[in-house]
Short mmCIF file of C-alpha atoms in Angstrom, two decimals:
data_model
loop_
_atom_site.label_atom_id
_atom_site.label_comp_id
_atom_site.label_asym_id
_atom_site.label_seq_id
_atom_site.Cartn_x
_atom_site.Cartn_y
_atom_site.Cartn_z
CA UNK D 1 0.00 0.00 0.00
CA UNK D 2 1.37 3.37 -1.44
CA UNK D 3 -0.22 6.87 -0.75
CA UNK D 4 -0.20 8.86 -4.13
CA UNK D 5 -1.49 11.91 -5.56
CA UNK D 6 -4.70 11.49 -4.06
CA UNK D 7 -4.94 8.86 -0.85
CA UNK D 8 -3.66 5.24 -0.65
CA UNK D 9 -3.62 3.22 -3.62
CA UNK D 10 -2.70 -0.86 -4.14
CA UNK D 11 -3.77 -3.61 -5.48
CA UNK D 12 -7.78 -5.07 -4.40
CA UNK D 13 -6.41 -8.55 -3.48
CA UNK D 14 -3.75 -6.66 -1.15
CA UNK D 15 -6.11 -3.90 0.34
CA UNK D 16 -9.20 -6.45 0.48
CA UNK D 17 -8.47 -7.84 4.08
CA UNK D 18 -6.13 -6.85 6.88
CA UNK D 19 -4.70 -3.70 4.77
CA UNK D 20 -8.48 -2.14 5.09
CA UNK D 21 -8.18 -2.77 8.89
CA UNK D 22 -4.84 -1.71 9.13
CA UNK D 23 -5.23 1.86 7.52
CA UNK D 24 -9.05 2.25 8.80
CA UNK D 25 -8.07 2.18 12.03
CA UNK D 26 -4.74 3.60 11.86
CA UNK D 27 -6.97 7.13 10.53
CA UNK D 28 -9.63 6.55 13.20
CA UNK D 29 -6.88 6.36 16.09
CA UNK D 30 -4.76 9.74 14.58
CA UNK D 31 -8.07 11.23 14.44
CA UNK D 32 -8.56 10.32 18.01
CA UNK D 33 -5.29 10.89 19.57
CA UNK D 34 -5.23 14.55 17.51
CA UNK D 35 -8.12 15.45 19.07
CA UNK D 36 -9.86 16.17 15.38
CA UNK D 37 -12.98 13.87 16.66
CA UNK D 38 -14.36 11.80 19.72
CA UNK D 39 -15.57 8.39 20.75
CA UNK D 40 -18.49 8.10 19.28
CA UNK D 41 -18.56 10.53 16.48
CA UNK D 42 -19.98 9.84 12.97
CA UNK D 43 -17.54 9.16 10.35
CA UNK D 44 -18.91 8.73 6.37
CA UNK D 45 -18.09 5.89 4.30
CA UNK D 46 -18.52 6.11 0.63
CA UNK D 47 -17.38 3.90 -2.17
CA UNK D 48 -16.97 3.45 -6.30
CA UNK D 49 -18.85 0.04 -8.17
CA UNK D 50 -15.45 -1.93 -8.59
CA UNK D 51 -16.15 -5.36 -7.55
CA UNK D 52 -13.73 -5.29 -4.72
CA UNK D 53 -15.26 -1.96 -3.28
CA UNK D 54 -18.23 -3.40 -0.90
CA UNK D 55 -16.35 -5.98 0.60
CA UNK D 56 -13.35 -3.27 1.45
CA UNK D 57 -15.92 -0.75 2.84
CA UNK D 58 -17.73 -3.39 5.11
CA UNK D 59 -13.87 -4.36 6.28
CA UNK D 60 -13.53 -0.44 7.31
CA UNK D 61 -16.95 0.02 8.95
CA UNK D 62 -15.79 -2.91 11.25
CA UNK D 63 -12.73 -1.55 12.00
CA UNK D 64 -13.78 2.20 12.78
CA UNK D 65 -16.65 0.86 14.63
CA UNK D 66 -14.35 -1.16 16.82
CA UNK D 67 -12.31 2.21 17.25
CA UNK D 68 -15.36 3.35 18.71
CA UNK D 69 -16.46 5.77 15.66
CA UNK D 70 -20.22 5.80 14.66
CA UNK D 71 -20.07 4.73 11.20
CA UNK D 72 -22.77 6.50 8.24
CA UNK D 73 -22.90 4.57 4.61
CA UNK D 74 -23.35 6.85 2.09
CA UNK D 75 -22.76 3.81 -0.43
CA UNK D 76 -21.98 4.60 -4.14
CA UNK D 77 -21.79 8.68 -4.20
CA UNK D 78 -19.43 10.69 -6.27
CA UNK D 79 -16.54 11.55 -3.86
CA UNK D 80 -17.17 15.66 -4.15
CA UNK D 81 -20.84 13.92 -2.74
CA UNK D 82 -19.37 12.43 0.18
CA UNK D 83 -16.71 15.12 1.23
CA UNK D 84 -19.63 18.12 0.87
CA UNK D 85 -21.78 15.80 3.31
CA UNK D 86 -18.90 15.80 5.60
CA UNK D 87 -18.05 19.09 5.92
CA UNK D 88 -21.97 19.65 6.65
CA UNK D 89 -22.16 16.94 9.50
CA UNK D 90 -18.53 18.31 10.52
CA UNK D 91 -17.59 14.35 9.92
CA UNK D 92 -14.92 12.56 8.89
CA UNK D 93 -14.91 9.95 5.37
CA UNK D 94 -13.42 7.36 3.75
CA UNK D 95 -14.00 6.99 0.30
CA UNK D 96 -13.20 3.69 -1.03
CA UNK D 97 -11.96 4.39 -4.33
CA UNK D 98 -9.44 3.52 -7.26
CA UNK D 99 -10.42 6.67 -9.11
CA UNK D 100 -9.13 5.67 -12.50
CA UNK D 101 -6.63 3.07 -12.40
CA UNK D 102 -7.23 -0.63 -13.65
CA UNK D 103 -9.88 -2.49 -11.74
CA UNK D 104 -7.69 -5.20 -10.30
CA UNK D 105 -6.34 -2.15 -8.16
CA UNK D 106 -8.12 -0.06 -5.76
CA UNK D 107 -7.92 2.52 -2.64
CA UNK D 108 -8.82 4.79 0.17
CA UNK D 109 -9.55 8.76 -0.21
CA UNK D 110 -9.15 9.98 3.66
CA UNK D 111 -11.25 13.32 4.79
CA UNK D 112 -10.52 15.39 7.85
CA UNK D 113 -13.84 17.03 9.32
CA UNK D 114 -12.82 19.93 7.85
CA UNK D 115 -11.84 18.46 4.45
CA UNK D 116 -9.39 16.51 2.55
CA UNK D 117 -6.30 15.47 4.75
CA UNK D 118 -2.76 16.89 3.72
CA UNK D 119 0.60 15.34 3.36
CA UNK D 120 1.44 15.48 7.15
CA UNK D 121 -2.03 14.12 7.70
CA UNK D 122 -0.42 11.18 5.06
CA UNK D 123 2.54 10.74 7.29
CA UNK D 124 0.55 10.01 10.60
CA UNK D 125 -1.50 8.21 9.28
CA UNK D 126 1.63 5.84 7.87
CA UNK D 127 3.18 5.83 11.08
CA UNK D 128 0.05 4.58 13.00
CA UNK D 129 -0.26 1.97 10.61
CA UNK D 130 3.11 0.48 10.81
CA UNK D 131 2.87 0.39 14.51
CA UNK D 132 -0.38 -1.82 14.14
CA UNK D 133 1.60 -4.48 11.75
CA UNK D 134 4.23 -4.34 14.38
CA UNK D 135 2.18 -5.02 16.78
CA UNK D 136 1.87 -8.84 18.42
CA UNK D 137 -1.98 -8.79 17.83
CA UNK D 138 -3.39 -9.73 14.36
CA UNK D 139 -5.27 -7.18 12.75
CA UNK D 140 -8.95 -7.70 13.36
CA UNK D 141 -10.49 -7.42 9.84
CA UNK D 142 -13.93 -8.72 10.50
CA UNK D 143 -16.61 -6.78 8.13
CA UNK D 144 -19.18 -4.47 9.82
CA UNK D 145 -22.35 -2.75 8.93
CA UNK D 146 -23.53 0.88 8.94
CA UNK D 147 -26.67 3.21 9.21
CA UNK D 148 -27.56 4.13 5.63
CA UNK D 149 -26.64 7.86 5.05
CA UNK D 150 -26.84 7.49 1.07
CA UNK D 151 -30.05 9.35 0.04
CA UNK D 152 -28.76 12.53 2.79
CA UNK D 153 -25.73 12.86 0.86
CA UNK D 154 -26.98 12.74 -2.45
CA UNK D 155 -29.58 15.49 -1.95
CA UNK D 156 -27.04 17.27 -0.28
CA UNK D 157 -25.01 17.52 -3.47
CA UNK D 158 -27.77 17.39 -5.65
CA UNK D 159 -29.07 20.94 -4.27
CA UNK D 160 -25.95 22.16 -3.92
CA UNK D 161 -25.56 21.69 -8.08
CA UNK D 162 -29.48 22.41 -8.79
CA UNK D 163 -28.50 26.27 -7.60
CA UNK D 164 -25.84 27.01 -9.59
CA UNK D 165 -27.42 27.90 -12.90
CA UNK D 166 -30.55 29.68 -13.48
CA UNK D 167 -33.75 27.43 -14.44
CA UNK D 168 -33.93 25.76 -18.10
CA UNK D 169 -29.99 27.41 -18.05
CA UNK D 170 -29.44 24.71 -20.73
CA UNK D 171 -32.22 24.54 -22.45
CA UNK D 172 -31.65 23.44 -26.42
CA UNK D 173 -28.77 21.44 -25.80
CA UNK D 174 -29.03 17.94 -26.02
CA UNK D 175 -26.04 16.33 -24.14
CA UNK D 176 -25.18 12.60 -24.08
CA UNK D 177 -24.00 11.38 -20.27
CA UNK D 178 -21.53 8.65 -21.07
CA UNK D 179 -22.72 6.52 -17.57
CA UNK D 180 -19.94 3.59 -17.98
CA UNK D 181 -19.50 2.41 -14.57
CA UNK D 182 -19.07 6.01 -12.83
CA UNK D 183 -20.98 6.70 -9.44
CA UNK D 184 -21.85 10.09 -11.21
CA UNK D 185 -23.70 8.31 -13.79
CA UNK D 186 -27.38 9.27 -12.47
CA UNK D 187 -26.76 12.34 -10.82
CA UNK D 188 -25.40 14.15 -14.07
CA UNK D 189 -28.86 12.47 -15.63
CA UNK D 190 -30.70 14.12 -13.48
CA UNK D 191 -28.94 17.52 -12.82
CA UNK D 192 -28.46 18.23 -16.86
CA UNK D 193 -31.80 17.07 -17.00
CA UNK D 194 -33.31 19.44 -14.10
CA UNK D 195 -31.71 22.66 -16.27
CA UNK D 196 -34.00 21.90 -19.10
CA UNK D 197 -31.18 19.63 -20.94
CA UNK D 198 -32.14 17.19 -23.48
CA UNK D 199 -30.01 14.00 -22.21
CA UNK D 200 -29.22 11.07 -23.59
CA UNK D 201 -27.72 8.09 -21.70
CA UNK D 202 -24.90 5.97 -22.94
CA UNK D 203 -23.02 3.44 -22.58
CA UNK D 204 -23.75 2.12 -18.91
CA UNK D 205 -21.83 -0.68 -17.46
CA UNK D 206 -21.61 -3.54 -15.09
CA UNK D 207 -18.72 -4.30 -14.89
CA UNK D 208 -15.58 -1.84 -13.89
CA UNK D 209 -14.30 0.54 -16.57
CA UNK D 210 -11.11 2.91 -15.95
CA UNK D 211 -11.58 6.04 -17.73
CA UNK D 212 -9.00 8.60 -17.03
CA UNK D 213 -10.07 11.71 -17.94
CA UNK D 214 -6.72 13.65 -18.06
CA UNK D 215 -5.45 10.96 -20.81
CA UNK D 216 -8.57 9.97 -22.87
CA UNK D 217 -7.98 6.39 -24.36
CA UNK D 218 -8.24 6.08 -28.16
CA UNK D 219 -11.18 3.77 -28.15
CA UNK D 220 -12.91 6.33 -25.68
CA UNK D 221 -12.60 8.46 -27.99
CA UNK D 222 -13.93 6.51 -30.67
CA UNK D 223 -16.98 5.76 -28.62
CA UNK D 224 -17.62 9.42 -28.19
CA UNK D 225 -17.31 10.28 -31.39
CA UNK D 226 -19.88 7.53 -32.73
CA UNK D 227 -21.91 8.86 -29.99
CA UNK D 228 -21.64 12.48 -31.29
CA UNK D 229 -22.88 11.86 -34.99
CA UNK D 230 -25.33 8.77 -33.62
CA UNK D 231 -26.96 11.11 -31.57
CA UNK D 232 -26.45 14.51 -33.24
CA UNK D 233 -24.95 16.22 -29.23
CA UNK D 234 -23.84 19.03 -28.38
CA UNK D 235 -21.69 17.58 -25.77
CA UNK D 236 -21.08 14.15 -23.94
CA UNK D 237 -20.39 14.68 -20.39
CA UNK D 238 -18.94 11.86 -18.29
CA UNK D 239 -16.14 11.45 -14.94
CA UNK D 240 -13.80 9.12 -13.63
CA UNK D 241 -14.81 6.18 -11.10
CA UNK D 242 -15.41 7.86 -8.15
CA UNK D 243 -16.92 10.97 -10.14
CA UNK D 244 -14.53 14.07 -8.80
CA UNK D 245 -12.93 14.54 -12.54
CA UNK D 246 -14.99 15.26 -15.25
CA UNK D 247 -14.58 14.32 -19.19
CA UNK D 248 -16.55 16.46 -21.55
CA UNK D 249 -16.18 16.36 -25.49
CA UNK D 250 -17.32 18.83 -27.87
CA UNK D 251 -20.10 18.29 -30.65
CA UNK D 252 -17.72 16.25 -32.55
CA UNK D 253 -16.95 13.68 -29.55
CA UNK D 254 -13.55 15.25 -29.12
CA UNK D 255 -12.30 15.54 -25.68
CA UNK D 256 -11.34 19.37 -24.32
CA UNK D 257 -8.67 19.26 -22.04
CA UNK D 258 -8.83 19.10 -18.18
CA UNK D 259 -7.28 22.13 -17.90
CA UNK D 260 -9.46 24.07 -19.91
CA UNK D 261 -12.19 22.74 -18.16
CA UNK D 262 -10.67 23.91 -15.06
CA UNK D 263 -10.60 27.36 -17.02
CA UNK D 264 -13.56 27.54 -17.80
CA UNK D 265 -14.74 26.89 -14.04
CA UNK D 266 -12.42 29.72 -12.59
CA UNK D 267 -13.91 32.17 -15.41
CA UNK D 268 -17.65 31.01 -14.21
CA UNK D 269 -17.04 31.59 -10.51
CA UNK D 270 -15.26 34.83 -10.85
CA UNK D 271 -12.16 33.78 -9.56
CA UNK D 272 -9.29 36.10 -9.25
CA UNK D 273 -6.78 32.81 -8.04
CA UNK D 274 -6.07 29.61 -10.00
CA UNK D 275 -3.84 27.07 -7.96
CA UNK D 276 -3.09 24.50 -10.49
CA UNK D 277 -0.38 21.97 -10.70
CA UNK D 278 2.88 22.43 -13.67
CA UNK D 279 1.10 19.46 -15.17
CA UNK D 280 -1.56 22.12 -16.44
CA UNK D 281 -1.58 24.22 -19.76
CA UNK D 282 1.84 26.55 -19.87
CA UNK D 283 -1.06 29.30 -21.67
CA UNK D 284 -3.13 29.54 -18.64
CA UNK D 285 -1.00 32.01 -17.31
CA UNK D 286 -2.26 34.58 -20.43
CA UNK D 287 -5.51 34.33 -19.70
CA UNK D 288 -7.06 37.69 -18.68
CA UNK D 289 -8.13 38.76 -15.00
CA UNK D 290 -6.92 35.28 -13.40
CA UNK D 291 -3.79 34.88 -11.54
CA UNK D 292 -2.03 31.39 -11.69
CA UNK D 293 -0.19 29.69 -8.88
CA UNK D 294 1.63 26.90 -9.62
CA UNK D 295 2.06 23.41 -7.44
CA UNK D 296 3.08 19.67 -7.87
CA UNK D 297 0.64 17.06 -9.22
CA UNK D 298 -1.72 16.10 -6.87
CA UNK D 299 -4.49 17.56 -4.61
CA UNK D 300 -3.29 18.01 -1.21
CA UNK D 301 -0.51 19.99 -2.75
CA UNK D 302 -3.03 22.13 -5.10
CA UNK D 303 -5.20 22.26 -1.44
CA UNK D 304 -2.26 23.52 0.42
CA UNK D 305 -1.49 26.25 -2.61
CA UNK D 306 -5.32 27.56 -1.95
CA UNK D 307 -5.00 27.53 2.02
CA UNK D 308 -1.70 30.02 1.46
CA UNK D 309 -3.47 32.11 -1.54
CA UNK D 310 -6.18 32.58 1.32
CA UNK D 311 -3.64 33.12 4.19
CA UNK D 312 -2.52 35.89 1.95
CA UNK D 313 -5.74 37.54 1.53
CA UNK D 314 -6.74 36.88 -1.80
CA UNK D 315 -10.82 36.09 -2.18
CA UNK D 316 -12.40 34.31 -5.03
CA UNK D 317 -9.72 31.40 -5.16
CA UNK D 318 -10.15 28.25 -6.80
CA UNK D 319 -7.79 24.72 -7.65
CA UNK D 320 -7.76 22.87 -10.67
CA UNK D 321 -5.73 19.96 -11.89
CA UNK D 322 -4.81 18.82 -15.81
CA UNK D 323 -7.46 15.90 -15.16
CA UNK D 324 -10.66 18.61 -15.17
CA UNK D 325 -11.28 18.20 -11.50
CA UNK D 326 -11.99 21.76 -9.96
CA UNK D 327 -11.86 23.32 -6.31
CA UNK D 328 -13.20 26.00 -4.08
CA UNK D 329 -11.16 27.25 -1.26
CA UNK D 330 -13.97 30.09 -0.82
CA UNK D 331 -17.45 30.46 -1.13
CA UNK D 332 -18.80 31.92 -4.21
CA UNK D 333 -22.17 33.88 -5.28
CA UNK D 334 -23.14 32.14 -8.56
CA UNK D 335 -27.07 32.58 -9.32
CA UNK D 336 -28.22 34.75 -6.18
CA UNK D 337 -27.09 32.07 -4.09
CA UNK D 338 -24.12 30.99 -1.91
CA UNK D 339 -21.87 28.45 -3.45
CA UNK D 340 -20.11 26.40 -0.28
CA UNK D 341 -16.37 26.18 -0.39
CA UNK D 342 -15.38 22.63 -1.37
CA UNK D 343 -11.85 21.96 -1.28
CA UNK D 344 -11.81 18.55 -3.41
CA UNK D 345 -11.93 17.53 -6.83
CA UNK D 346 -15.17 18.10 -8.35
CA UNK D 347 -16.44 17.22 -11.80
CA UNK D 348 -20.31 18.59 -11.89
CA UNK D 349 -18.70 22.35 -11.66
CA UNK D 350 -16.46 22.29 -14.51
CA UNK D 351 -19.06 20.35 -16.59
CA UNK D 352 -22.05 22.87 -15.94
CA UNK D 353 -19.53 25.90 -16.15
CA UNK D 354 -19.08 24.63 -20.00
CA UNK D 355 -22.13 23.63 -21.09
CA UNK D 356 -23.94 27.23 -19.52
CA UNK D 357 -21.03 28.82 -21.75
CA UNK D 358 -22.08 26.77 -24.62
CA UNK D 359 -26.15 27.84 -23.92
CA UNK D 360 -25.27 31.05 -23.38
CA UNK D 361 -23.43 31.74 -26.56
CA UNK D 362 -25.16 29.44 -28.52
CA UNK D 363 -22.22 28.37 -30.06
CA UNK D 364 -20.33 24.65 -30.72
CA UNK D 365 -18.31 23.82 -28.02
CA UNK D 366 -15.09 23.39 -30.37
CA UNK D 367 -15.53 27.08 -31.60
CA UNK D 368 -15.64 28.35 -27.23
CA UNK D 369 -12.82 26.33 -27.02
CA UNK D 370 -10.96 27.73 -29.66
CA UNK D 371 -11.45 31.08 -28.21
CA UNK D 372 -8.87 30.48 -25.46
CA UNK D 373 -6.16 29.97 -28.43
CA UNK D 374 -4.30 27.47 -25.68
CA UNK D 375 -1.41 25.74 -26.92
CA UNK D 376 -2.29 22.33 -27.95
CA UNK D 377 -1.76 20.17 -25.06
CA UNK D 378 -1.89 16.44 -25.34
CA UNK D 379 -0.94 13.43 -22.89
CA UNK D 380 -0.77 9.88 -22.55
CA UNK D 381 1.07 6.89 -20.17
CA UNK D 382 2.79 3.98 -20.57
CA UNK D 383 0.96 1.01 -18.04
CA UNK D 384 2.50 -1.70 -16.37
CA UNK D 385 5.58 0.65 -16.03
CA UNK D 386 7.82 -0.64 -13.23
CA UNK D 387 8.36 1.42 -10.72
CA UNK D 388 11.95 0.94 -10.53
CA UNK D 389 12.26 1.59 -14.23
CA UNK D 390 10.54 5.28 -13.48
CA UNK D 391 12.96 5.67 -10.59
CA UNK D 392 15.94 4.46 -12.41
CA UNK D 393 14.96 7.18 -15.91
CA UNK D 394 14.01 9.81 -13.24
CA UNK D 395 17.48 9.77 -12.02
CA UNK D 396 19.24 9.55 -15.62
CA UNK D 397 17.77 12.43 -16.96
CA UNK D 398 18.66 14.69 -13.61
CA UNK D 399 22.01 13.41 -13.30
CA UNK D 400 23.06 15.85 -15.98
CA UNK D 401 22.91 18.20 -19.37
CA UNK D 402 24.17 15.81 -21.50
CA UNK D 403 21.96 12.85 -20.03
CA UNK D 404 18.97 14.69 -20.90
CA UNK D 405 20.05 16.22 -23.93
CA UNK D 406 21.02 12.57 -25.62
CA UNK D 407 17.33 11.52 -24.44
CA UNK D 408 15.69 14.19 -26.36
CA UNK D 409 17.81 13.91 -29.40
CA UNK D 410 14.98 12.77 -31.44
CA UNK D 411 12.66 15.05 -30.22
CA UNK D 412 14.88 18.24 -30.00
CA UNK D 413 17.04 20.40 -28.22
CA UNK D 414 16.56 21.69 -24.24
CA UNK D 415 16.02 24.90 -23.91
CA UNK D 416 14.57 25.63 -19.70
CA UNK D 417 13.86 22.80 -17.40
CA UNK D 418 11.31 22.58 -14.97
CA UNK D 419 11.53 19.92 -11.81
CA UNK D 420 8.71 21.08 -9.73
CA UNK D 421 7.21 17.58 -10.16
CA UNK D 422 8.72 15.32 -13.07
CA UNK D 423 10.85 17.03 -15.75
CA UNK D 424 9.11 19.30 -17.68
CA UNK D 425 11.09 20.81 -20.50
CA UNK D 426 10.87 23.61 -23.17
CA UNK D 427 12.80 22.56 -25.99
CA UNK D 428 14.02 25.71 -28.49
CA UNK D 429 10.89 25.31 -30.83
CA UNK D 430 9.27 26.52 -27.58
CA UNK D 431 7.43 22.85 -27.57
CA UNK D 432 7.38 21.56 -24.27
CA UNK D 433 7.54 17.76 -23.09
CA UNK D 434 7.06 16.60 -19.39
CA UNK D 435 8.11 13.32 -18.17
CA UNK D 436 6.76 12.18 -14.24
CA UNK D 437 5.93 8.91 -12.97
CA UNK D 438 2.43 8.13 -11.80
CA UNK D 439 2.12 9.07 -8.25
CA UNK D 440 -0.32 5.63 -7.48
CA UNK D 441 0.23 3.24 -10.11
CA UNK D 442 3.06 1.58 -11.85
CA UNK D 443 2.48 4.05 -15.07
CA UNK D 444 4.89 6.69 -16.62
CA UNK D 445 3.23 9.66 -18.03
CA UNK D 446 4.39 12.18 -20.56
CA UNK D 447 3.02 15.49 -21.41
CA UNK D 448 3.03 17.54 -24.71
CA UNK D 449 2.55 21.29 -25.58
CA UNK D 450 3.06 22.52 -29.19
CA UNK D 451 1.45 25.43 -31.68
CA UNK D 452 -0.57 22.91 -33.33
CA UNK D 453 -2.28 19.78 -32.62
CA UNK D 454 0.19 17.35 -35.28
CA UNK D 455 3.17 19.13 -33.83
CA UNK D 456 2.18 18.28 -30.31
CA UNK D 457 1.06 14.46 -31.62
CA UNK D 458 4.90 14.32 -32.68
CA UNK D 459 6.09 15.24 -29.69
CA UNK D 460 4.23 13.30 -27.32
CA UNK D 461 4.48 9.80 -30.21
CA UNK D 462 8.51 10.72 -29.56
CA UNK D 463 8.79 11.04 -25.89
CA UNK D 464 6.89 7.46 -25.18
CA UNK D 465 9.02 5.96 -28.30
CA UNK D 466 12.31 7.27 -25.84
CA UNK D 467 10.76 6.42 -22.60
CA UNK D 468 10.01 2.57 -24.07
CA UNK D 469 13.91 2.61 -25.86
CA UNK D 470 15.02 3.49 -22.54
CA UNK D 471 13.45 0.34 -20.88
CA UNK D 472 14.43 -1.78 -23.46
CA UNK D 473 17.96 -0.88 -23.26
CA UNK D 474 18.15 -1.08 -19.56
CA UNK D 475 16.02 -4.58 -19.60
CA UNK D 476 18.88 -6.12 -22.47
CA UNK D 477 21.63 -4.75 -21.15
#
């Protein structure tokens, strides 16, 4: 078990069983001994539809209710669902969650009263759970049950996104919801739908389906697209797993970009602050009336970015990441009403922030999104990357000019380097390629940025070609 960019990731058949135990009781006891909750508070438990998911949760509600925590099921709810429930009951969560990595892998999103835990939070948590597997007593891992909080946190959320647009606000748009296997699937249904929407359903699942929205999948995309003409839509609007990053394509079935998404968002709320990781466009920073902050990848460090924009003073601050997934770090007035802070990934902002633009200006989404004149930003990763391969690369390319500039040979020459998270360089084209290992799963990602979209192609096709020459070389010698 590994924590990541976002909360403790592994594989099911390792986190199915004494893991769950370990690390639900290792949070309930640093909640405890921190003084962040008492014996016999509530504490939320939420989870994604991967097979392995129900059986994991019931292991947790044992364990916290052993640690003498009152335990609420709020079942399958998106994870913005679950945290904005939360911070109303002043409650702790878990949300049992792979987000969007293969379904033989899965994990636990961790949630302070008072919002998503940090990096220190991380660290205590670690250290209580090594002292439990040190411990002479075997880790109890009997399942438990839980009071059924599910429908209290869905209206919750579904209020909170049935005020942010005025009524019929998307009338005349007919939008497909691509349901897959998200826990979104039926509350985008029913909140496009409640704006006057004309929605289509598509493509609903039993069984587990990763879709990461920050690196689209070809075949994805081909479904979207056939979706698109099938249907004649002016969008498709869909999210990861646990339904905190959104994926919406324009009337073609093309994909826009996390980041723009993000965009988008911070233009609808007014925001005056971006925190966003280096992951994100390089052109964001041109944008008019919106101050950028930079961060690594991953939301506790795009949280702690928004806690010091707010330390400073600044109002009207929100958080993206290149995946789409938006945050508040203070409230907003967005149709005559109040519009709660919520410090987590969300996907149902971003996606109405887009599709009111579209209504508004009655225009295709792929013209709006032209309008920003971004540079073309693409990305991809390499699975079943071993970790110690990423290390080993990581430390090839830093250990010098001349390592990195043999590595980019084919693709061109270095110009500035970046090493806020990954290497991210600008090559003397002013094209930009970003190599960083997956923070939760044995992937290697690599970002492009170029003037235009075959340019950027090429330079993404070339830095996967060098990261998979690399691993060949160092797997033959």
């Amino acid at each position: 078990m590994k924590f990541g960019t976002s909360g403790l990731r592994g594989l099911s058949v390792d986190l199915n069983g004494p893991a769950a135990a370990t690390y639900a009781t290792a949070f309930a006891r640093y909640l405890l001994s921190s003084g962040q909750v008492q014996s016999g508070d509530r504490i939320l438990l939420g989870r994604d539809f991967r097979a392995s998911s129900p059986d994991i949760s019931a292991i947790c509600a044992g364990a916290l209710t052993r640690a003498g925590l009152r335990v609420l099921d709020c079942a399958t709810v998106p994870t913005p669902a679950l945290a904005l429930y939360g911070l109303e009951l002043g409650a702790a969560a878990l949300m049992i969650t792979g987000s969007h990595i293969p379904a033989d892998r899965n994990g636990i999103k961790f949630y302070r009263p008072d919002g998503e835990i940090s990096k220190i939070d991380e660290d205590a948590i670690g250290v209580e759970a090594a002292a439990l597997m040190a411990g002479s007593a075997p880790i109890d891992a009997t399942p438990g049950s839980a009071d059924d909080h599910s429908r209290q946190a869905e209206a919750l959320f579904l209020a909170r996104n049935a005020a942010v647009l005025p009524a019929n606000a998307l009338a005349g748009l007919k939008v497909g919801v691509y349901q897959h296997s998200t826990v979104a699937r039926d509350l985008f249904v029913e909140v496009l739908a409640g704006y006057g929407a004309d929605v289509v359903p598509l493509g609903r699942s039993a069984d587990f389906i990763p879709v990461d929205t920050e690196a689209v999948s070809p075949a994805t995309i081909d479904l979207l697209k056939a979706w698109a003409a099938e249907h004649e839509l002016d969008a498709i609007v869909s999210a990861d797993g646990d339904g905190d990053r959104p994926l919406v394509s324009d009337e073609t079935g093309l994909p826009l970009r996390g980041d723009l998404l993000g965009l988008i968002a911070a233009q609808f709320t007014g925001a005056a602050v971006a925190v966003t990781p280096v992951t994100s466009n390089s052109g964001l920073e041109g944008q008019p009336d919106l101050s950028i902050l930079r961060t690594r990848v991953g939301s506790p460090f795009v949280i702690e970015g928004m806690q010091e924009a707010v330390r400073k003073g600044e109002t009207g601050v929100v958080g993206f990441e290149a995946n789409g997934g938006t945050l508040t770090a203070t409230d907003f007035t967005l149709n005559g009403t109040t519009f709660r802070a919520l410090p987590t990934r969300d996907s149902f902002l971003p996606a109405l922030a887009v599709l009111s633009l579209a209504a508004r200006h009655q225009r295709p989404l792929s013209s709006l999104a032209a309008d920003f004149a971004l540079p073309v930003a693409l990305s991809d990763r390499i699975e079943n990357f071993p970790l110690e391969t990423s290390a080993a690369l990581m430390r090839y390319l830093r250990s010098g000019a001349d390592n990195l500039a043999a590595f980019l040979a084919p693709i061109g020459k270095p110009d500035t380097v970046s090493d806020i998270d990954g290497l991210r360089v600008m090559l003397t084209d002013r094209s930009v390629v970003h190599f960083r290992p997956s923070g939760n799963a044995p992937e290697m990602r690599c970002y492009a940025e170029a003037k235009t979209a075959d340019q950027a192609k090429r330079v993404l096709e070339q830095g996967l070609a060098c990261i998979r020459a690399f691993d060949k070389q160092r797997r033959t010698g």
